[in-house]
Amino acid sequence: GIDPAARALDEARAHARARGLADRTVFAAGDAYDLSAFPDDSFDGVLMADVMEHLLDLPAAVAEVRRVLKPGGVLVFDTINRTYKSYLAAIVLAEEVLQLVPPRVHDWRLFLKPHEAAFLLQANGFLVDTAQFRGMAPTVELDPRKLLRSAARALPSGKLPPPPLSHFVEVSSLDVNYLGWAQLAPLSSGGAAGPTLQSDMQRFRRSATT
């Protein structure tokens, strides 16, 4: 895993140790704009989680992902749509009202509409179909004991207790958070890029539905 924040790397290592995965994971300081520590065609897959909506130069980051992916490799990502609903949820509620995340951690102008993500990925040689994207939303965990403990901790500070949110689940709407994936176009048998984007997309859609 790559992250520019030392604290995030420490938490990731601790999480890996707690799950018995320390010997199977490597975490290093870095950022999405410069993956020069890795040669071309290094990985079968790349995951960008909670990253794309924070990048000032997203095309540069996607170009780096393309470089380190092997032909036929898969990029999986989640991000935030640029809608009025996402502004209300991610900025007004999460930042200003409930203070779930630090203030100004999000810039609504950097949020990414699904068709914009698809266009950028296609321009970098990825096969992508927005029909395969899925919405995400947190569940609510109404455990009375946890609610009371949370309220007791928040009371001295005068702040509202955090909402009882739990893990994310798939939803039909892409209006706020969504999950997507794309495949870097595989090489043909002769070692060159496939003949046409149309034929590649037809194969991609068939494989995505099987």
Short mmCIF file of N, CA, C and O in Angstrom, two decimals, residues 81 83 85 114 130-138 168-180:
data_model
loop_
_atom_site.label_atom_id
_atom_site.label_comp_id
_atom_site.label_asym_id
_atom_site.label_seq_id
_atom_site.Cartn_x
_atom_site.Cartn_y
_atom_site.Cartn_z
N ASN A 81 -19.41 11.14 -6.12
CA ASN A 81 -20.03 11.83 -7.25
C ASN A 81 -20.16 13.32 -6.96
O ASN A 81 -20.25 13.73 -5.79
N THR A 83 -22.54 15.87 -6.97
CA THR A 83 -23.97 16.18 -7.02
C THR A 83 -24.32 17.03 -5.80
O THR A 83 -23.54 17.16 -4.85
N LYS A 85 -26.52 16.14 -3.67
CA LYS A 85 -26.63 15.17 -2.57
C LYS A 85 -25.27 14.91 -1.94
O LYS A 85 -25.15 14.79 -0.71
N PRO A 114 -19.57 9.82 -12.68
CA PRO A 114 -19.21 8.53 -13.29
C PRO A 114 -18.78 8.64 -14.75
O PRO A 114 -17.82 7.99 -15.17
N THR A 130 -19.80 2.23 -17.28
CA THR A 130 -20.43 2.78 -16.08
C THR A 130 -21.62 1.95 -15.61
O THR A 130 -22.04 2.08 -14.46
N ALA A 131 -22.16 1.09 -16.48
CA ALA A 131 -23.24 0.20 -16.05
C ALA A 131 -22.77 -0.79 -15.01
O ALA A 131 -23.58 -1.37 -14.28
N GLN A 132 -21.44 -0.97 -14.92
CA GLN A 132 -20.88 -1.88 -13.93
C GLN A 132 -20.58 -1.18 -12.60
O GLN A 132 -20.21 -1.84 -11.63
N PHE A 133 -20.71 0.14 -12.54
CA PHE A 133 -20.47 0.87 -11.30
C PHE A 133 -21.60 0.59 -10.31
O PHE A 133 -22.74 0.33 -10.71
N ARG A 134 -21.29 0.65 -9.04
CA ARG A 134 -22.27 0.38 -7.99
C ARG A 134 -22.22 1.48 -6.93
O ARG A 134 -21.14 1.92 -6.53
N GLY A 135 -23.40 1.89 -6.46
CA GLY A 135 -23.47 2.87 -5.39
C GLY A 135 -23.12 2.26 -4.05
O GLY A 135 -23.20 1.04 -3.86
N MET A 136 -22.70 3.09 -3.12
CA MET A 136 -22.33 2.65 -1.77
C MET A 136 -22.98 3.57 -0.74
O MET A 136 -23.06 4.78 -0.95
N ALA A 137 -23.40 2.98 0.37
CA ALA A 137 -23.99 3.78 1.46
C ALA A 137 -23.73 3.06 2.78
O ALA A 137 -23.75 1.82 2.83
N PRO A 138 -23.50 3.81 3.86
CA PRO A 138 -23.27 3.17 5.15
C PRO A 138 -24.56 2.65 5.75
O PRO A 138 -25.64 3.20 5.51
N PHE A 168 -20.26 -0.21 4.83
CA PHE A 168 -20.95 0.21 3.61
C PHE A 168 -21.55 -1.01 2.91
O PHE A 168 -20.99 -2.11 2.95
N VAL A 169 -22.68 -0.78 2.26
CA VAL A 169 -23.33 -1.82 1.47
C VAL A 169 -23.64 -1.26 0.09
O VAL A 169 -23.64 -0.03 -0.13
N GLU A 170 -23.92 -2.14 -0.84
CA GLU A 170 -24.25 -1.73 -2.20
C GLU A 170 -25.66 -1.17 -2.27
O GLU A 170 -26.59 -1.72 -1.68
N VAL A 171 -25.81 -0.05 -2.99
CA VAL A 171 -27.12 0.55 -3.24
C VAL A 171 -27.23 0.84 -4.73
O VAL A 171 -26.24 0.84 -5.46
N SER A 172 -28.45 1.11 -5.19
CA SER A 172 -28.66 1.33 -6.62
C SER A 172 -28.23 2.72 -7.09
O SER A 172 -27.84 2.91 -8.24
N SER A 173 -28.26 3.70 -6.20
CA SER A 173 -27.97 5.09 -6.58
C SER A 173 -26.47 5.37 -6.56
O SER A 173 -25.77 4.99 -5.61
N LEU A 174 -26.00 6.06 -7.58
CA LEU A 174 -24.61 6.52 -7.63
C LEU A 174 -24.48 7.99 -7.21
O LEU A 174 -23.43 8.59 -7.41
N ASP A 175 -25.52 8.56 -6.63
CA ASP A 175 -25.57 10.00 -6.39
C ASP A 175 -24.54 10.50 -5.38
O ASP A 175 -24.18 11.68 -5.41
N VAL A 176 -24.08 9.64 -4.47
CA VAL A 176 -23.10 10.09 -3.46
C VAL A 176 -21.80 9.29 -3.64
O VAL A 176 -20.91 9.72 -4.35
N ASN A 177 -21.68 8.16 -3.00
CA ASN A 177 -20.49 7.32 -3.15
C ASN A 177 -20.73 6.25 -4.20
O ASN A 177 -21.84 5.72 -4.31
N TYR A 178 -19.68 5.91 -4.93
CA TYR A 178 -19.83 4.78 -5.84
C TYR A 178 -18.50 4.05 -6.01
O TYR A 178 -17.43 4.59 -5.79
N LEU A 179 -18.63 2.78 -6.37
CA LEU A 179 -17.51 1.88 -6.59
C LEU A 179 -17.45 1.54 -8.07
O LEU A 179 -18.48 1.27 -8.69
N GLY A 180 -16.25 1.57 -8.64
CA GLY A 180 -16.11 1.26 -10.05
C GLY A 180 -14.86 0.42 -10.31
O GLY A 180 -14.00 0.28 -9.45
#
